[in-house]
Coordinates of C-alpha atoms in Angstrom, one line a residue:
X1 CA 0.2 0.1 -0.3
X2 CA 1.4 3.3 -1.0
X3 CA 2.4 5.5 2.1
X4 CA -0.4 8.5 2.5
X5 CA 1.4 11.2 1.4
X6 CA 0.3 14.9 3.3
X7 CA 3.0 17.3 3.4
X8 CA 3.6 19.7 6.3
X9 CA 2.0 23.2 6.2
X10 CA -0.9 22.2 3.1
X11 CA -4.4 21.3 2.9
X12 CA -6.7 18.8 1.4
X13 CA -8.2 20.5 -1.5
X14 CA -11.9 20.7 -2.2
X15 CA -13.7 18.8 -5.3
X16 CA -17.4 19.8 -6.5
X17 CA -18.4 16.9 -9.2
X18 CA -21.6 15.3 -9.9
X19 CA -23.7 17.7 -7.2
X20 CA -21.6 16.4 -4.5
X21 CA -18.4 18.8 -2.4
X22 CA -16.1 16.1 -1.0
X23 CA -12.7 17.0 0.5
X24 CA -10.0 14.6 -1.4
X25 CA -7.7 13.0 0.6
X26 CA -5.2 11.4 -1.8
X27 CA -2.5 8.8 -1.3
X28 CA -0.4 9.0 -4.0
X29 CA 3.6 9.9 -4.7
X30 CA 5.6 12.2 -4.1
X31 CA 6.5 13.5 -8.0
X32 CA 8.9 15.8 -9.4
X33 CA 9.7 18.8 -6.8
X34 CA 8.0 16.8 -4.5
X35 CA 3.9 17.4 -6.2
X36 CA 1.8 14.6 -5.4
X37 CA 0.3 12.4 -8.6
X38 CA -2.6 10.9 -8.3
X39 CA -2.9 6.8 -8.9
X40 CA -5.2 6.7 -11.4
X41 CA -3.0 9.8 -13.5
X42 CA 0.3 8.5 -13.0
X43 CA 0.1 6.0 -15.4
X44 CA -0.2 9.3 -17.8
X45 CA 1.8 10.8 -15.9
X46 CA -0.1 13.7 -15.1
X47 CA 0.4 15.6 -12.1
X48 CA -2.4 16.2 -9.8
X49 CA -2.2 17.4 -6.7
X50 CA -5.1 16.9 -3.9
X51 CA -3.2 19.6 -1.5
X52 CA -2.5 23.1 -1.3
X53 CA -0.6 25.5 0.7
X54 CA -3.2 28.2 2.2
X55 CA -2.8 31.6 0.4
X56 CA -1.6 34.4 2.5
X57 CA -3.7 37.0 3.8
X58 CA -3.1 40.2 5.4
X59 CA -1.2 40.6 9.0
X60 CA -4.1 41.1 11.3
X61 CA -3.2 44.6 12.6
X62 CA -3.9 43.5 16.0
X63 CA -1.7 40.6 16.0
X64 CA 1.5 40.2 18.5
X65 CA 1.2 44.2 19.2
X66 CA -1.9 45.1 19.4
X67 CA -0.6 48.7 20.5
X68 CA 0.9 49.9 17.2
X69 CA -2.3 48.8 15.3
X70 CA -4.0 51.6 17.4
X71 CA -1.5 54.1 16.7
X72 CA -1.3 53.3 13.3
X73 CA -4.8 54.1 13.2
X74 CA -4.8 57.1 15.5
X75 CA -1.8 58.5 12.8
X76 CA -4.5 57.9 10.0
X77 CA -7.4 59.3 11.2
X78 CA -5.8 62.6 12.4
X79 CA -3.9 62.8 8.6
X80 CA -7.5 62.9 7.1
X81 CA -9.4 65.0 9.8
X82 CA -6.2 67.6 9.1
X83 CA -7.0 67.2 5.5
X84 CA -10.4 68.3 6.2
X85 CA -9.8 70.6 8.2
X86 CA -7.6 72.8 5.8
X87 CA -9.9 72.0 2.2
X88 CA -13.3 73.2 4.0
X89 CA -10.8 75.8 5.2
X90 CA -9.7 76.8 1.4
X91 CA -13.2 76.7 0.7
X92 CA -14.4 78.8 3.1
X93 CA -12.2 81.3 1.6
X94 CA -13.4 80.5 -2.1
X95 CA -16.5 80.9 -1.1
X96 CA -16.4 84.4 0.8
X97 CA -14.3 85.4 -2.3
X98 CA -16.7 84.9 -4.7
X99 CA -19.8 86.2 -2.5
X100 CA -17.5 89.7 -2.0
X101 CA -16.6 89.6 -6.5
X102 CA -20.8 88.6 -6.4
X103 CA -21.5 92.0 -4.4
X104 CA -19.0 94.1 -5.6
X105 CA -20.8 93.0 -10.1
X106 CA -24.1 93.6 -8.3
X107 CA -23.3 97.8 -6.6
X108 CA -22.0 98.3 -10.5
X109 CA -24.9 96.5 -12.1
X110 CA -27.2 99.1 -10.3
X111 CA -24.9 101.6 -10.8
X112 CA -25.4 101.3 -14.4
X113 CA -29.1 101.0 -14.2
X114 CA -29.2 104.5 -12.0
X115 CA -27.3 106.1 -15.4
X116 CA -30.0 104.4 -17.7
X117 CA -32.7 106.0 -15.6
X118 CA -31.0 109.1 -15.3
X119 CA -30.5 109.2 -19.1
X120 CA -34.4 108.1 -19.4
X121 CA -35.7 110.9 -16.8
X122 CA -33.0 113.5 -16.8
X123 CA -33.1 112.8 -12.8
X124 CA -32.2 110.4 -10.0
X125 CA -34.4 108.6 -8.1
X126 CA -35.3 109.4 -4.3
X127 CA -33.9 106.7 -1.8
X128 CA -37.3 103.9 -0.6
X129 CA -37.5 105.1 3.3
X130 CA -40.7 102.5 3.8
X131 CA -39.8 99.8 1.9
X132 CA -42.5 99.4 -0.6
X133 CA -39.5 99.4 -3.5
X134 CA -40.6 103.0 -4.6
X135 CA -39.0 106.7 -3.9
X136 CA -40.1 108.2 -1.6
X137 CA -40.7 112.6 -2.3
X138 CA -37.8 113.8 0.7
X139 CA -39.5 116.7 3.0
X140 CA -39.2 120.4 2.0
X141 CA -35.8 121.2 3.6
X142 CA -34.4 117.9 3.0
X143 CA -30.8 117.7 4.0
X144 CA -28.1 118.0 0.8
X145 CA -27.9 114.3 0.8
X146 CA -30.6 111.5 1.0
X147 CA -30.3 107.9 2.1
X148 CA -32.3 105.1 2.2
X149 CA -33.2 101.8 0.6
X150 CA -33.0 101.1 -3.3
X151 CA -36.3 101.9 -5.0
X152 CA -36.3 98.9 -7.0
X153 CA -39.5 99.0 -8.2
X154 CA -38.9 102.6 -9.6
X155 CA -36.0 101.3 -11.4
X156 CA -37.9 98.6 -12.7
X157 CA -35.3 95.6 -11.1
X158 CA -36.4 92.6 -9.3
X159 CA -36.7 93.6 -5.2
X160 CA -34.1 90.6 -4.4
X161 CA -31.6 93.5 -5.8
X162 CA -32.9 95.6 -3.2
X163 CA -29.9 93.7 -0.6
X164 CA -26.8 91.6 -0.9
X165 CA -25.7 88.8 -0.9
X166 CA -25.7 88.2 2.7
X167 CA -29.4 89.5 2.3
X168 CA -28.1 93.0 4.3
X169 CA -30.3 96.0 2.7
X170 CA -28.3 98.0 0.2
X171 CA -27.8 102.2 1.2
X172 CA -28.4 104.0 -1.4
X173 CA -27.4 107.3 -1.4
X174 CA -28.0 110.8 -3.8
X175 CA -27.9 114.6 -3.7
X176 CA -31.3 115.4 -3.2
X177 CA -30.9 118.1 -6.0
X178 CA -29.8 115.7 -8.3
X179 CA -33.3 113.8 -7.6
X180 CA -35.2 117.5 -9.0
X181 CA -37.2 117.5 -12.3
X182 CA -35.1 117.5 -15.2
X183 CA -32.0 118.2 -12.6
X184 CA -30.0 116.5 -15.2
X185 CA -31.4 117.8 -18.5
X186 CA -29.1 120.5 -19.0
X187 CA -25.5 119.3 -19.8
X188 CA -23.5 122.1 -19.1
X189 CA -25.1 123.1 -15.6
X190 CA -25.1 120.0 -13.6
X191 CA -26.0 119.5 -9.6
X192 CA -22.6 119.6 -7.1
X193 CA -22.1 116.3 -5.4
X194 CA -23.3 116.4 -1.6
X195 CA -21.6 113.3 -0.9
X196 CA -18.0 113.2 0.0
X197 CA -16.1 109.6 -0.8
X198 CA -12.9 109.1 0.9
X199 CA -10.2 106.4 -0.2
X200 CA -7.3 105.1 0.9
X201 CA -4.2 107.2 1.7
X202 CA -6.0 110.7 1.3
X203 CA -7.4 113.6 3.7
X204 CA -11.0 114.3 4.5
X205 CA -10.2 117.4 2.3
X206 CA -9.4 116.0 -0.9
X207 CA -12.0 113.0 -1.0
X208 CA -14.3 112.7 -4.0
X209 CA -17.9 114.4 -4.3
X210 CA -20.3 111.9 -5.6
X211 CA -24.3 112.8 -7.2
X212 CA -24.7 109.0 -6.2
X213 CA -23.6 105.9 -3.8
X214 CA -24.4 102.8 -3.1
X215 CA -22.7 101.0 0.0
X216 CA -23.1 96.8 0.8
X217 CA -22.2 97.0 4.2
X218 CA -20.1 93.4 3.7
X219 CA -20.8 89.6 6.0
X220 CA -21.1 91.5 9.3
X221 CA -23.4 93.8 8.0
X222 CA -21.7 97.0 10.1
X223 CA -22.3 95.0 13.2
X224 CA -20.3 96.6 16.3
X225 CA -17.6 97.2 17.0
X226 CA -16.6 98.8 14.2
X227 CA -12.9 98.4 13.3
X228 CA -11.5 101.7 12.7
X229 CA -14.1 104.0 12.0
X230 CA -14.3 103.0 8.7
X231 CA -16.9 101.4 8.9
X232 CA -19.0 103.6 12.0
X233 CA -17.5 106.4 9.2
X234 CA -20.3 104.4 6.7
X235 CA -23.4 103.9 8.7
X236 CA -23.6 107.0 10.7
X237 CA -25.8 109.0 8.4
X238 CA -23.9 111.9 7.1
X239 CA -22.7 112.6 3.5
X240 CA -19.3 111.2 4.3
X241 CA -18.2 108.0 3.3
X242 CA -14.8 106.2 3.4
X243 CA -13.3 103.2 0.8
X244 CA -11.2 100.9 1.9
X245 CA -9.5 98.0 0.6
X246 CA -11.6 95.6 3.1
X247 CA -11.8 91.9 2.7
X248 CA -14.0 89.5 4.2
X249 CA -12.0 86.9 6.6
X250 CA -14.6 85.8 8.3
X251 CA -13.8 88.5 11.4
X252 CA -17.1 90.4 13.0
X253 CA -14.2 93.6 13.0
X254 CA -12.7 93.4 9.8
X255 CA -13.5 96.4 7.8
X256 CA -15.5 94.4 4.9
X257 CA -18.0 97.2 3.4
X258 CA -18.0 97.2 -0.7
X259 CA -18.8 100.7 -1.9
X260 CA -19.5 102.3 -5.7
X261 CA -20.4 105.6 -6.6
X262 CA -20.4 108.2 -9.4
X263 CA -18.9 111.7 -9.5
X264 CA -20.5 114.2 -11.7
X265 CA -18.2 113.7 -14.5
X266 CA -18.3 110.0 -14.2
X267 CA -22.0 109.9 -14.5
X268 CA -22.1 112.2 -17.9
X269 CA -20.0 109.7 -19.4
X270 CA -22.3 106.7 -18.2
X271 CA -24.7 108.8 -19.6
X272 CA -23.2 109.3 -22.6
X273 CA -22.5 112.6 -22.9
X274 CA -19.6 114.6 -21.9
X275 CA -18.3 116.1 -18.9
X276 CA -20.3 118.9 -16.9
X277 CA -17.8 121.9 -16.5
X278 CA -16.8 122.3 -12.8
X279 CA -16.9 124.9 -10.4
X280 CA -13.6 127.2 -9.9
X281 CA -11.8 126.1 -7.8
X282 CA -8.7 123.5 -7.2
X283 CA -9.0 120.7 -9.2
X284 CA -7.5 117.3 -7.5
X285 CA -6.4 114.9 -10.2
X286 CA -7.2 111.4 -8.5
X287 CA -3.9 108.9 -9.0
X288 CA -4.7 106.2 -6.4
X289 CA -6.2 103.0 -7.8
X290 CA -9.7 103.1 -5.9
X291 CA -9.6 107.2 -6.9
X292 CA -9.2 106.0 -10.5
X293 CA -11.9 103.2 -10.1
X294 CA -14.6 106.0 -9.0
X295 CA -14.3 108.2 -11.8
X296 CA -14.4 105.3 -14.8
X297 CA -15.0 101.8 -14.9
X298 CA -12.3 100.7 -15.4
X299 CA -10.8 96.6 -15.3
X300 CA -6.9 96.4 -13.5
X301 CA -5.0 93.7 -15.3
X302 CA -2.0 92.9 -12.7
X303 CA 1.4 93.4 -14.4
X304 CA 4.4 92.3 -13.1
X305 CA 6.7 92.5 -10.3
X306 CA 4.2 89.7 -9.2
X307 CA 1.0 91.9 -9.1
X308 CA 2.3 94.8 -7.7
X309 CA 1.6 96.6 -11.1
X310 CA -2.2 97.3 -11.9
X311 CA -2.8 98.2 -15.4
X312 CA -6.0 100.1 -16.5
X313 CA -5.0 98.4 -20.5
X314 CA -6.2 102.5 -21.7
X315 CA -4.4 104.7 -23.0
X316 CA -6.4 107.7 -22.7
X317 CA -9.0 108.1 -19.1
X318 CA -11.5 110.6 -19.0
X319 CA -11.9 112.0 -15.3
X320 CA -13.6 115.1 -13.3
X321 CA -12.4 118.2 -14.7
X322 CA -9.5 116.3 -16.7
X323 CA -8.5 113.5 -19.1
X324 CA -4.7 111.6 -18.8
X325 CA -3.4 110.1 -21.8
X326 CA -0.4 108.2 -21.4
X327 CA 1.9 108.4 -24.7
X328 CA 4.0 105.0 -25.2
X329 CA 2.6 103.2 -22.9
X330 CA -0.9 102.6 -20.6
X331 CA -1.9 103.9 -17.3
X332 CA -0.8 102.2 -14.5
X333 CA -0.7 102.9 -10.7
X334 CA 0.6 100.3 -8.0
X335 CA -1.4 98.7 -6.6
X336 CA 0.6 97.7 -3.3
X337 CA 0.5 101.3 -1.7
X338 CA -1.8 104.3 -2.1
X339 CA 0.4 106.4 -1.8
X340 CA 3.0 105.5 -4.4
X341 CA 0.0 107.4 -7.3
X342 CA -0.2 106.9 -11.3
X343 CA 2.3 105.8 -13.6
X344 CA 2.7 104.6 -16.9
X345 CA 3.2 101.0 -17.8
X346 CA 5.9 100.2 -19.8
X347 CA 7.6 96.9 -19.7
X348 CA 11.0 97.9 -20.2
X349 CA 13.9 96.2 -19.5
X350 CA 15.4 96.4 -15.8
X351 CA 17.9 98.5 -15.4
X352 CA 21.2 97.1 -14.9
X353 CA 21.5 98.4 -11.1
X354 CA 20.2 95.0 -9.2
X355 CA 19.0 97.1 -6.0
X356 CA 16.8 98.8 -8.5
X357 CA 14.4 96.1 -8.7
X358 CA 10.9 98.0 -7.3
X359 CA 11.4 100.2 -10.3
X360 CA 12.7 97.7 -13.1
X361 CA 10.3 99.5 -15.5
X362 CA 7.4 98.2 -15.1
X363 CA 6.1 101.3 -13.2
X364 CA 6.5 105.1 -13.9
X365 CA 7.9 106.9 -16.2
X366 CA 10.7 106.6 -18.7
X367 CA 13.2 107.1 -21.0
X368 CA 14.5 104.4 -22.5
X369 CA 13.8 105.4 -26.2
X370 CA 15.0 109.5 -26.8
X371 CA 13.4 109.4 -30.3
X372 CA 9.5 108.5 -28.6
X373 CA 9.8 108.1 -24.0
X374 CA 6.9 107.0 -21.7
X375 CA 5.1 110.3 -20.7
X376 CA 2.1 111.2 -18.9
X377 CA -0.2 114.1 -20.5
X378 CA -2.6 115.6 -18.1
X379 CA -5.6 117.6 -20.1
X380 CA -8.1 120.2 -18.5
X381 CA -11.5 121.1 -19.6
X382 CA -11.2 124.2 -18.1
X383 CA -7.7 126.5 -18.1
X384 CA -5.6 126.5 -15.3
X385 CA -2.5 129.3 -14.2
X386 CA -0.5 127.2 -11.3
X387 CA -0.1 123.2 -10.9
X388 CA 1.2 121.4 -7.6
X389 CA 2.1 118.0 -7.9
X390 CA 4.1 115.3 -5.9
X391 CA 6.8 112.7 -7.4
X392 CA 7.3 109.3 -5.8
X393 CA 10.5 107.9 -6.6
X394 CA 12.6 110.7 -8.1
X395 CA 16.4 109.6 -6.1
X396 CA 19.4 111.3 -5.1
X397 CA 21.3 108.5 -4.2
X398 CA 21.5 105.0 -4.7
X399 CA 23.6 102.1 -4.4
X400 CA 24.8 100.0 -7.5
X401 CA 26.3 96.7 -7.4
X402 CA 29.7 95.3 -8.4
X403 CA 28.2 94.4 -11.9
X404 CA 27.3 98.3 -12.6
X405 CA 30.3 99.1 -11.7
X406 CA 32.1 96.9 -13.9
X407 CA 29.8 97.8 -16.7
X408 CA 29.4 101.8 -15.6
X409 CA 32.6 103.1 -13.7
X410 CA 35.5 100.6 -13.6
X411 CA 37.8 103.4 -12.1
X412 CA 35.0 103.8 -9.3
X413 CA 34.9 107.3 -10.0
X414 CA 31.7 107.7 -9.0
X415 CA 31.4 106.2 -5.6
X416 CA 30.4 108.7 -3.0
X417 CA 31.1 105.9 -0.5
X418 CA 33.8 102.6 0.5
X419 CA 32.9 99.5 -1.8
X420 CA 30.2 97.2 0.5
X421 CA 31.0 93.6 0.9
X422 CA 28.8 92.6 -2.7
X423 CA 31.3 94.9 -4.7
X424 CA 29.1 98.1 -5.1
X425 CA 29.1 101.4 -3.7
X426 CA 26.7 105.1 -3.1
X427 CA 26.4 106.6 -6.0
X428 CA 24.8 110.1 -7.2
X429 CA 21.7 109.2 -8.9
X430 CA 19.7 112.2 -9.7
X431 CA 16.3 111.5 -11.5
X432 CA 14.1 113.7 -12.8
X433 CA 11.6 115.0 -15.4
X434 CA 10.6 117.9 -18.0
X435 CA 7.1 119.7 -16.7
X436 CA 5.9 120.8 -19.7
X437 CA 3.1 123.7 -19.8
X438 CA 0.6 123.4 -23.5
X439 CA -2.1 126.1 -24.3
X440 CA -4.2 123.5 -26.4
X441 CA -1.1 122.7 -29.9
X442 CA 1.1 125.6 -28.3
X443 CA 3.9 125.1 -25.6
X444 CA 4.1 127.4 -22.9
X445 CA 6.9 126.3 -21.6
X446 CA 9.6 124.1 -19.5
X447 CA 10.2 123.1 -15.8
X448 CA 13.3 120.7 -15.0
X449 CA 11.9 119.1 -11.9
X450 CA 15.0 117.4 -9.9
X451 CA 15.0 114.8 -6.5
X452 CA 16.5 115.7 -3.3
X453 CA 20.5 114.9 -3.9
X454 CA 20.0 113.3 -0.4
X455 CA 17.0 110.7 -1.3
X456 CA 17.1 107.7 -1.6
X457 CA 15.0 104.9 -3.0
X458 CA 11.1 105.3 -2.4
X459 CA 11.5 109.7 -1.8
X460 CA 8.9 111.3 -2.8
X461 CA 9.6 114.7 -4.2
X462 CA 6.8 117.8 -3.8
X463 CA 6.9 120.8 -6.1
X464 CA 4.3 123.9 -5.1
X465 CA 2.9 126.7 -7.2
X466 CA 4.0 126.0 -10.7
X467 CA 3.2 128.1 -13.6
X468 CA 4.2 129.9 -16.4
X469 CA 4.4 134.0 -14.9
X470 CA 0.2 133.8 -15.0
X471 CA -0.1 131.7 -18.4
X472 CA -3.6 130.0 -18.8
X473 CA -2.8 126.1 -19.9
X474 CA -5.2 123.6 -20.7
X475 CA -2.7 121.0 -20.9
X476 CA 0.4 119.6 -18.6
X477 CA 3.1 116.7 -19.7
X478 CA 5.5 114.9 -18.1
X479 CA 8.5 113.0 -19.6
X480 CA 11.2 111.5 -17.7
X481 CA 14.9 112.7 -18.4
X482 CA 18.2 111.1 -18.2
X483 CA 19.3 109.9 -14.9
X484 CA 22.3 112.9 -14.2
X485 CA 25.6 112.2 -11.8
X486 CA 26.3 115.5 -9.4
X487 CA 28.0 117.1 -11.5
X488 CA 25.1 117.0 -14.0
X489 CA 26.4 114.8 -16.5
X490 CA 24.1 112.4 -17.8
X491 CA 24.3 108.6 -17.0
X492 CA 24.6 106.5 -20.0
X493 CA 21.8 104.3 -20.3
X494 CA 19.7 105.2 -17.6
X495 CA 16.2 106.4 -17.7
X496 CA 14.4 108.3 -14.9
X497 CA 11.1 106.3 -12.8
X498 CA 9.1 108.0 -11.1
X499 CA 5.2 108.2 -10.3
X500 CA 2.6 111.3 -10.1
X501 CA 0.7 110.4 -6.2
X502 CA -1.0 114.0 -6.2
X503 CA -1.5 116.6 -8.7
X504 CA -3.6 120.2 -7.4
X505 CA -4.2 122.7 -10.4
X506 CA -5.5 126.3 -9.7
X507 CA -5.9 129.5 -10.9
X508 CA -3.3 132.5 -9.4
X509 CA -4.8 134.6 -6.5
X510 CA -2.4 137.2 -7.6
X511 CA 1.2 136.9 -9.0
X512 CA 2.4 133.4 -10.4
X513 CA 6.1 133.3 -10.9
X514 CA 7.9 132.0 -12.7
X515 CA 10.1 128.7 -10.7
X516 CA 14.4 128.5 -11.5
X517 CA 14.6 125.6 -13.3
X518 CA 16.3 123.1 -12.8
X519 CA 14.2 122.9 -9.4
X520 CA 15.3 120.9 -6.9
X521 CA 13.0 119.5 -4.5
X522 CA 14.3 118.6 -0.8
X523 CA 12.3 118.3 2.4

C-alpha cells in the first residue's frame, strides 16, 4: 500500500463533481519537486496535486503587537482630519471671495441701471424710505443728501436686488438736488455732488464728491464694534463715506464694506454725455487705484513684480475736470501702496542696477527711447494757471552693485562711499522729469524737476505753485529725463522712473512767478 503523503503545511483540496462536494484525501506518491501524483493519473504522468498551501492573507493589525495597530489607526485618522480641515478652510475662503465678487458686481450693475434711469428721466430717483420699493419724495428742506433703501420698483429691477448676497439691505444715497425734475437735463449745468468719498491714503479734504452711491455693508453687516471707524463713517447717516481695501476674512471686526459711486463727470459719461463744466476752484487729480476706479469703469490687469503693477489697459482716461493720456504706454497704478501714485506702464527692461527691482521699468515713466519717450499728459477741461504736484521715486542717491560698476564705472570715480561686501557703492543718481506747459497746440514753457540729492529709493519730491508767469494752460506733460550725477552729467543708458502721487491745479490768487529751472525738491 502506498504511503499516505500529506506534505507539511498544506491542506486538502475540495473538489465538486456530480452535484456533490467532498474533500479528497489522496494517497499517492511524490512526483517531481514534491508534487503528488494521483494513482489514476500517474500512468499518464499527469500531475494532480490534491493539496495546496493556504493563501497568505494580510497580517492582522492587532496581531502580536496590538498597540502599534491603534497608534497607526490614530495617525491615519489625524491625517485625514487635518486634510478635511484644510479643505474646508480653503473652500470657505473661496466662497467668501466669490460672494464679495458677486456683491461688487451687483452694485456696479445697479449703478449702470441708475445711469440709464438718469438718461431717461433727466434725474436720479429718491431713496425708498418705507420698504415698498418705490422712491419717496423728500420732505421740504431735506439735507443736501438723501439716504435710504434702493427703490427697486421705481428702477424696474427685481426685489432681490435691494439686498446684497448676505441678505443685508443695500444703502442708497443720492444728492438731493439731483432728484429734482429735469435736474440732469442741461449738460452744462449740473448739480454739485453732496456725497464725499475718501479713498485710502487721502485726507477728508481731498475726498471725491459724488452724486450717487450704493453701499453693501458686507458679511458682518456693520455689526458693532466697528473696526477702525471706517465702517462707522459709512453708517452714521452723514454725507461722508469711506472707501477702504476691505476683505471678508470671517472676522466681524474686519472692514468689509463694498462701495460704488458716481461723480458728476462719471455719471455724465455713463449717460453718454461729455463731462459737465465744473465750478471754479482747485482741481485734485485722482491718482490712486480706488480714486480712479470711482471715476470710471476700469478693468485693472495685474502686470509684473508679482501683480504689484495694475494696468488699466487704456491709453486715455477721462476723469472729473481732466483727461489722462499715456503716451507710449498704458495708464497704471501701484496696487501695493495707495500713495505711490499713477504712472505709465512700459514693460521696459529692468535697470542694470540690481537694487532697483522695485522700479524695474514695470511702473513709472521712462526715457529708454529718446526719440519717443513714454510720458503722461494731463488735459484740463478748463484753463489753469498754476499746479502743485508730488512725484514718488525721484532719487538723489542709489546703491549700485558690482556688476553696474564694472560696466559703467570701472575706476570707481562715481563712488561716494567705500565699497561694500558685495563690491558695490553709493553713487549720485539724480532722477528727473521735464514738466511742459501747453495751451492747445502751443507749448508755453518747460521746467526741469529733480529729486533731492540726499534722498534714496522711494523718496517723494513735492513741488508747489509751478506756473508760467500767470499764463493759462490747458495741458501738462511729464517727460522723464536721463539720470545725471552730482555734476549734472548724464549717466549713459539709465532712465528716470517715478510716479505721480498727487496733482492739484488752480488759478493764481495774485501773481504766479516762474520758478527756477532746474528745480530741486528737498524736504
